[in-house]
Short mmCIF file of N, CA and C in Angstrom, two decimals:
data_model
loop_
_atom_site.label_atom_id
_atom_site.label_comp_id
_atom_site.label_asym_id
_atom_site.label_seq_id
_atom_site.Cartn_x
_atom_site.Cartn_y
_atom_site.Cartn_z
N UNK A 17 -19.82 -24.73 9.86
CA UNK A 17 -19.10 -23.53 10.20
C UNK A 17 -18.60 -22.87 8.93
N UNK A 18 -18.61 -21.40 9.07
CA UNK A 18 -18.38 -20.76 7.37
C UNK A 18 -16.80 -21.08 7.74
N UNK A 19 -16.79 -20.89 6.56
CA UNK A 19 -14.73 -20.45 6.01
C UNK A 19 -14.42 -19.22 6.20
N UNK A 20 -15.08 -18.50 6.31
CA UNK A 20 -14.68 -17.10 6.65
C UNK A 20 -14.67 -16.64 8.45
N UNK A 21 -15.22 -17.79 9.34
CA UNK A 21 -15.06 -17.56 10.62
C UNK A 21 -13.53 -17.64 10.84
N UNK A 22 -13.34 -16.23 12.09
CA UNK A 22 -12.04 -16.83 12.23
C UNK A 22 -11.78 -17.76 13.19
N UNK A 23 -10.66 -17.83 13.20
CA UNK A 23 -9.90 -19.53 14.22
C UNK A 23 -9.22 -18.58 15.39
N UNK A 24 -9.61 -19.37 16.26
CA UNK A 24 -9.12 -18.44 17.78
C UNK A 24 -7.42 -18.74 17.37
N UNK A 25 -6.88 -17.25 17.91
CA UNK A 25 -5.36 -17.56 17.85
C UNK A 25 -4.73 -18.45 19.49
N UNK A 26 -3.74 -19.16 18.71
CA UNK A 26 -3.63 -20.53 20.00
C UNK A 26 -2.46 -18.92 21.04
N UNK A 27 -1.95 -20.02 22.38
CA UNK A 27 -1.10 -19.09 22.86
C UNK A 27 0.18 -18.79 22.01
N UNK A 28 0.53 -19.99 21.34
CA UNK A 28 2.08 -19.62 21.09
C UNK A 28 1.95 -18.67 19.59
N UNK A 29 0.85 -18.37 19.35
CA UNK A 29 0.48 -16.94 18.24
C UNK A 29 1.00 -15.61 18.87
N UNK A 30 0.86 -15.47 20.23
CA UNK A 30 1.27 -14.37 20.78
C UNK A 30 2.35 -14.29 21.12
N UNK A 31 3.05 -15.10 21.29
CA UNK A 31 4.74 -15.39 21.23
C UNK A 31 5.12 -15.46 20.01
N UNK A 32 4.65 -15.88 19.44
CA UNK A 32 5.09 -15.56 17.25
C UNK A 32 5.08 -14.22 17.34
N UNK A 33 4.00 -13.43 18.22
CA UNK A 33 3.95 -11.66 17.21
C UNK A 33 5.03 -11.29 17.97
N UNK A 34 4.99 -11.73 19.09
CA UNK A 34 5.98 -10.95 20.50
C UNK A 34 7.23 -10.83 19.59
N UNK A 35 7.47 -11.87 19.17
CA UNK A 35 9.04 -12.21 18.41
C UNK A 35 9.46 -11.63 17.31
N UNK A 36 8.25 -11.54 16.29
CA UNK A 36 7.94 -10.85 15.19
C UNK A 36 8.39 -9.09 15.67
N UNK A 37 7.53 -8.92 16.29
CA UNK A 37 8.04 -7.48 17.05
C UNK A 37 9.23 -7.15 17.59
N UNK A 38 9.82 -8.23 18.36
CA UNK A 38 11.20 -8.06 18.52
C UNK A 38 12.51 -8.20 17.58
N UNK A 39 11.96 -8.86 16.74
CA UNK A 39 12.86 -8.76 15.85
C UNK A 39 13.22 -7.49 14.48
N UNK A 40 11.71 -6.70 14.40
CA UNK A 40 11.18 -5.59 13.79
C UNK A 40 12.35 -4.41 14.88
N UNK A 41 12.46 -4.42 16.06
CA UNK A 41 12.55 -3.78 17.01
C UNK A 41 14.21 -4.33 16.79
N UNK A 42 14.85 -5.17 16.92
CA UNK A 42 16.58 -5.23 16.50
C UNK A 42 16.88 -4.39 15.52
N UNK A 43 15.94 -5.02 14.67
CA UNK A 43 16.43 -4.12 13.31
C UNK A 43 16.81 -3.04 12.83
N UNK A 44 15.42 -1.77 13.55
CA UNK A 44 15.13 -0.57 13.89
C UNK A 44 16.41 -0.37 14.46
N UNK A 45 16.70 -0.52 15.95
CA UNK A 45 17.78 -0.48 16.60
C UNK A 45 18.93 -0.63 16.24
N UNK A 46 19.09 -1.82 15.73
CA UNK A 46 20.62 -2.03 15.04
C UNK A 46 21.09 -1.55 13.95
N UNK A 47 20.15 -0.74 13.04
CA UNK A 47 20.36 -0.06 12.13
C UNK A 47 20.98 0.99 12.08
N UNK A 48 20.68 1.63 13.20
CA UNK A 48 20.79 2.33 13.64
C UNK A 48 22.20 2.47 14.85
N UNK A 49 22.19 1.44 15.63
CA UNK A 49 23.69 1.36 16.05
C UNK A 49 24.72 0.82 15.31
N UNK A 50 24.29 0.66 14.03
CA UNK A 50 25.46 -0.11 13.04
C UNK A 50 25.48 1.22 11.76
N UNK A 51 24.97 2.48 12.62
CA UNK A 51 25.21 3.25 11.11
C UNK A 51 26.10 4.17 10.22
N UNK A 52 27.53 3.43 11.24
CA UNK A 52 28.67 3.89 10.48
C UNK A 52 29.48 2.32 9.42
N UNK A 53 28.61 1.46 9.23
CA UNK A 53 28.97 0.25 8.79
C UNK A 53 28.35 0.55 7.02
N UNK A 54 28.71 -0.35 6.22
CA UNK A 54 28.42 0.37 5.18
C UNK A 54 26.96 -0.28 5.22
N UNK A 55 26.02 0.77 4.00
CA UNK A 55 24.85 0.52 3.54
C UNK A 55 24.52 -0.98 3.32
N UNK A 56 25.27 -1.53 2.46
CA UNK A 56 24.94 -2.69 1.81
C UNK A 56 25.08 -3.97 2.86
N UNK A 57 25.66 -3.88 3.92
CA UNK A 57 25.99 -4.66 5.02
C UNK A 57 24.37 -4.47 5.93
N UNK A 58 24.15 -3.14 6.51
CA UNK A 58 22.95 -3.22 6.79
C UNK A 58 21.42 -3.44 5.73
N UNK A 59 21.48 -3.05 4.75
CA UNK A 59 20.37 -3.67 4.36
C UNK A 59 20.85 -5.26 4.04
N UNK A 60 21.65 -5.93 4.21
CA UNK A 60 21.70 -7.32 3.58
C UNK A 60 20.88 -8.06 5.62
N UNK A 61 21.15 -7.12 6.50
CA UNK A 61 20.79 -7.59 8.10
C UNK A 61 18.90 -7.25 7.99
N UNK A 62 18.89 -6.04 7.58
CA UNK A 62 17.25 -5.70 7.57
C UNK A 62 16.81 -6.67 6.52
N UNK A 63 17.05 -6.78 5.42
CA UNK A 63 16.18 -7.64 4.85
C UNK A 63 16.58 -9.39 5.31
N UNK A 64 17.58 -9.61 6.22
CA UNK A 64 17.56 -11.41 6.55
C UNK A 64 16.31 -11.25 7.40
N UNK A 65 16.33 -10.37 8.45
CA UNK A 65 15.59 -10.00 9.60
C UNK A 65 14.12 -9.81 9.20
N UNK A 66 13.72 -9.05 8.51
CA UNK A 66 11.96 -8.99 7.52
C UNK A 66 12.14 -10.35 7.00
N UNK A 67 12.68 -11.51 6.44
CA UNK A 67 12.27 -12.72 6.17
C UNK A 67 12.06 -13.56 7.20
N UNK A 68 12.73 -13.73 8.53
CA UNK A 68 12.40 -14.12 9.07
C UNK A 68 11.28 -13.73 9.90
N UNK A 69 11.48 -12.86 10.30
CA UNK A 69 10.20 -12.18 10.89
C UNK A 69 8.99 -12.32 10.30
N UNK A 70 8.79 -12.52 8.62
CA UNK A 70 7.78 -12.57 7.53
C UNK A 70 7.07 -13.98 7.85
N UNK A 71 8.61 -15.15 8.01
CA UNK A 71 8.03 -16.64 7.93
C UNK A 71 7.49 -16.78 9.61
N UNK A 72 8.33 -16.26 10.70
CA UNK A 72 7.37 -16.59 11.51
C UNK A 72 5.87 -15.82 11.84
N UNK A 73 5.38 -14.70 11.41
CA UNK A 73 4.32 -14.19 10.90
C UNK A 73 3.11 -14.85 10.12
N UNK A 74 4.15 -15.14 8.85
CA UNK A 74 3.09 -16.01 8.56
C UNK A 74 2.72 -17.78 9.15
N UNK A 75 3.19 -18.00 9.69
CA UNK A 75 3.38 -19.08 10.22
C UNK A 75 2.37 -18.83 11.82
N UNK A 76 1.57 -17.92 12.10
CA UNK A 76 0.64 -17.58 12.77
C UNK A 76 -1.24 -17.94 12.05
N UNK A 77 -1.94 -18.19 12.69
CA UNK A 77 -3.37 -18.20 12.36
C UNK A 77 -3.74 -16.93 11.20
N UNK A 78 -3.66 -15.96 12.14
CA UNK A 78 -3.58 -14.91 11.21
C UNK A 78 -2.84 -14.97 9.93
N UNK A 79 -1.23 -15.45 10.13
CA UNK A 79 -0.38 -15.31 8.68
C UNK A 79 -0.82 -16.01 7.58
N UNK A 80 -1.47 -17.08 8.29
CA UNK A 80 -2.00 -18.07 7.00
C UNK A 80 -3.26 -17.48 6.44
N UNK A 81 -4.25 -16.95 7.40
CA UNK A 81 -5.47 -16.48 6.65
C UNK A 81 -5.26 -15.77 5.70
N UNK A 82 -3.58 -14.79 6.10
CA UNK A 82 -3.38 -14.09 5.13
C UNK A 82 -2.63 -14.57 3.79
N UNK A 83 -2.00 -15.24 3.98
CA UNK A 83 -1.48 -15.81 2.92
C UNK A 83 -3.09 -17.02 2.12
N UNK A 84 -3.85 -17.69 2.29
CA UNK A 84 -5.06 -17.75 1.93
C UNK A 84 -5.64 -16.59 0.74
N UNK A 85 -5.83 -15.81 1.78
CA UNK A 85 -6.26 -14.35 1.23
C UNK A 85 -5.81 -13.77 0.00
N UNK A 86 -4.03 -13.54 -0.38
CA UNK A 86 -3.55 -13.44 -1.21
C UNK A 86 -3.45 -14.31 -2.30
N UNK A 87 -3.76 -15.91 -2.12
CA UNK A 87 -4.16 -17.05 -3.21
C UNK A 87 -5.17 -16.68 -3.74
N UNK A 88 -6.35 -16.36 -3.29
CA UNK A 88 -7.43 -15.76 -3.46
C UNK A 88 -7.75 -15.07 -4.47
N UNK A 89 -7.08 -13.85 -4.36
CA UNK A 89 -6.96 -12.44 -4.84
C UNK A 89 -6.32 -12.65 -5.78
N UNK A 90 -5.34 -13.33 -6.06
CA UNK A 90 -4.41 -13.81 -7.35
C UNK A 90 -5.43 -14.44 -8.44
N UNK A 91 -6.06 -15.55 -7.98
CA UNK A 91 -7.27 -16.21 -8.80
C UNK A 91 -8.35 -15.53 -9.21
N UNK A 92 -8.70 -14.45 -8.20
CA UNK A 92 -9.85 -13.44 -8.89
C UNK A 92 -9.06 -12.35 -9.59
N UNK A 93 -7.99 -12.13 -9.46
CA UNK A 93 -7.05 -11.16 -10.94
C UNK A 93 -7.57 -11.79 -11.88
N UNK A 94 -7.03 -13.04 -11.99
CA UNK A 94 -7.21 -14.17 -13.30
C UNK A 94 -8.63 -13.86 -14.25
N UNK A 95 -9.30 -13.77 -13.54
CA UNK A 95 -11.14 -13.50 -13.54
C UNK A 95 -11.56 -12.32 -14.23
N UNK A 96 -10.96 -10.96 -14.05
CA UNK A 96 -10.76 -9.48 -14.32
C UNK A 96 -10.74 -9.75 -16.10
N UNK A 97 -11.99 -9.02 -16.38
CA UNK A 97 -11.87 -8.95 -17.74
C UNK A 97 -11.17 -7.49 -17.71
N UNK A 98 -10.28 -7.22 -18.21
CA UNK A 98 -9.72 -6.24 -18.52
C UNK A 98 -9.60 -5.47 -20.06
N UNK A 99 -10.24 -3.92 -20.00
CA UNK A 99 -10.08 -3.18 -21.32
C UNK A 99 -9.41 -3.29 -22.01
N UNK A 100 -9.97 -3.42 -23.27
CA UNK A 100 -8.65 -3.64 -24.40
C UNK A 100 -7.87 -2.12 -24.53
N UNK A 101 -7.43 -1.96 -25.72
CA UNK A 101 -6.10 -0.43 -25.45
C UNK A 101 -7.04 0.18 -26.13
N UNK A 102 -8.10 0.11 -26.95
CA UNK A 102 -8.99 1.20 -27.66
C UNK A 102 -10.25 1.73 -26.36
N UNK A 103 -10.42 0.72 -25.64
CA UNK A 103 -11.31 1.19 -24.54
C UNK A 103 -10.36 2.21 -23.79
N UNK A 104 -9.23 1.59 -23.44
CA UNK A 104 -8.43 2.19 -22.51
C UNK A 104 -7.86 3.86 -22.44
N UNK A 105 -7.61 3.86 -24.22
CA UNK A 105 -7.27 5.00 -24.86
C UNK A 105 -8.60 6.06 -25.05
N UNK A 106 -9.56 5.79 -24.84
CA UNK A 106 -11.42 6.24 -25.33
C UNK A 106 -11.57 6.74 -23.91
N UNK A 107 -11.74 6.27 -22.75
CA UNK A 107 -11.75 6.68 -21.28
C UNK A 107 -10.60 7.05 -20.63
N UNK A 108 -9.50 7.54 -21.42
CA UNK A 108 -8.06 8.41 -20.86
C UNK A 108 -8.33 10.43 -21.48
N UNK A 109 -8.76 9.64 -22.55
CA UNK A 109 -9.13 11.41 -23.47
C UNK A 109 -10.55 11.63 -22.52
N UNK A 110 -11.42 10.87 -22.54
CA UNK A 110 -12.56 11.69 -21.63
C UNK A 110 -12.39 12.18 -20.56
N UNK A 111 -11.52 11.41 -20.08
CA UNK A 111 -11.19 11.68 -18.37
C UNK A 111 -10.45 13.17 -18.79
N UNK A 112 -9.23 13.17 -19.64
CA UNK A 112 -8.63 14.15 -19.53
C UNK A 112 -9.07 15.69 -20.44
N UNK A 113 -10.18 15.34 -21.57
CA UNK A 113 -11.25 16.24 -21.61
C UNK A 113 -11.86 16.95 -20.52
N UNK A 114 -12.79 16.11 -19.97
CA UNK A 114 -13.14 16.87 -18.64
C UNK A 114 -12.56 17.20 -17.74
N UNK A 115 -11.10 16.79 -17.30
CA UNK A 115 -10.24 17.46 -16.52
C UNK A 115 -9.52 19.24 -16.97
N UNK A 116 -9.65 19.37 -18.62
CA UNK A 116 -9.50 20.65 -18.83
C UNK A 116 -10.85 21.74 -19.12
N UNK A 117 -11.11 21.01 -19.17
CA UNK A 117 -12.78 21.51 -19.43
C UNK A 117 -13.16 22.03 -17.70
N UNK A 118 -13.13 21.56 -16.95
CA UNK A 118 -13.18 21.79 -15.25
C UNK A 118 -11.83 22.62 -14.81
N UNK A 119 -11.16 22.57 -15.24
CA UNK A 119 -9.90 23.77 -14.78
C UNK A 119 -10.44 24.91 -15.71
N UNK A 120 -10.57 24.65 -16.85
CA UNK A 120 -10.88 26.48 -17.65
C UNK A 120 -12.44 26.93 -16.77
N UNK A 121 -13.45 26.12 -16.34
CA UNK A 121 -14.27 26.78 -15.77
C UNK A 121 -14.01 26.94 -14.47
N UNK A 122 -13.28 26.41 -13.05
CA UNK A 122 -12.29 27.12 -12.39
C UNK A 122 -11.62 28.27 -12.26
N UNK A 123 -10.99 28.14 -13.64
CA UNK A 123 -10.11 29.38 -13.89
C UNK A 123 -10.87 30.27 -14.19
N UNK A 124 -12.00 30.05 -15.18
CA UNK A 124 -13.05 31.52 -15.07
C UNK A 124 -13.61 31.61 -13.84
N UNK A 125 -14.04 31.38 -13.05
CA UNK A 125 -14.88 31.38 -11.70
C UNK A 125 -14.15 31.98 -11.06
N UNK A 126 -12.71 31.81 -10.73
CA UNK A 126 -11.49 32.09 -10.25
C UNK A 126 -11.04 33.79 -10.42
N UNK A 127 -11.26 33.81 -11.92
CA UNK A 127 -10.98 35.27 -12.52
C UNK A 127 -11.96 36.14 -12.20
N UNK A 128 -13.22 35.47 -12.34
CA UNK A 128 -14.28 36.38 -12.17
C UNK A 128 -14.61 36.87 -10.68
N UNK A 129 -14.22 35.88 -10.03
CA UNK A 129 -14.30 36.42 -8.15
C UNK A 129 -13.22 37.31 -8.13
N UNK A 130 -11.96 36.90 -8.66
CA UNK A 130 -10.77 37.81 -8.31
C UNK A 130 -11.49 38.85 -8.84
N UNK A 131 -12.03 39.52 -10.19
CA UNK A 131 -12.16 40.84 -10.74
C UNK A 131 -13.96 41.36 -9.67
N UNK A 132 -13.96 40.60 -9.18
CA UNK A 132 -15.24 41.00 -8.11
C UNK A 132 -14.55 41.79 -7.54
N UNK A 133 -13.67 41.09 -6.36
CA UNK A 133 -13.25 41.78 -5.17
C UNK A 133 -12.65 42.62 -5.62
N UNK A 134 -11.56 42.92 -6.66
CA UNK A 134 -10.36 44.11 -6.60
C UNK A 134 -11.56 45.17 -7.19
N UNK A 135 -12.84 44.84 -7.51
CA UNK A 135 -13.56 46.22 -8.21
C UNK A 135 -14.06 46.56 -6.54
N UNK A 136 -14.74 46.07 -5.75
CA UNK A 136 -15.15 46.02 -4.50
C UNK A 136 -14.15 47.04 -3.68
N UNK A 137 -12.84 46.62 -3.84
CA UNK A 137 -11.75 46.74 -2.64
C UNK A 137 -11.31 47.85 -2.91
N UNK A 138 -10.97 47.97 -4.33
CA UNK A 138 -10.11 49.02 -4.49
C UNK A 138 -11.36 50.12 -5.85
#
């Protein structure tokens, strides 16, 4: 069987999201009925509430594939040969060469339709 098949989600996955959602859904709510309380009191409730909600999330079939996923992706960063600052600096001027180079011929194309029509119109 590949590693990339997925794994049927069991029942109590759908009671993880149910909960996950309800607790997304306090938050929303209580934020909102708590919003003469100060700032720092409610975000210290929204963010307890997104951690828990996060761990039982990930703590789903899905959460783990995803957390998998992100190990992953961390190790193939690692991998990324990345431009040195003379490459980096060499393909910033070209890019931004041809970005003025494409607006001045714009801007003539631009001028030259405008001086079309007002000879046309008027």
């Amino acid at each position: 069987m590949s590693s990339n098949a997925e794994a049927p989600e069991s029942r109590g996955d759908v009671f993880k999201w149910f909960f996950v959602l309800l607790l997304v859904m306090v938050g929303v709510v209580g934020n909102n009925y708590f919003s003469e309380e100060s700032l720092l009191y409610r975000l210290i409730a929204i963010l307890a509430l997104a951690g828990v909600a996060g761990f039982v999330a990930l703590s789903t079939v899905k959460g783990k594939a995803f957390s998998v996923m992100v190990r992953e992706a961390k190790t193939e960063i690692r991998r990324v040969v990345w431009p040195t600052r003379q490459e980096t600096i060499q393909t910033t001027l070209i890019v931004l060469a041809v970005v003025i180079f494409m607006s001045l011929v714009l801007w003539g194309i631009d001028s030259f339709l405008g001086w079309v029509v007002s000879t046309v119109i008027g």
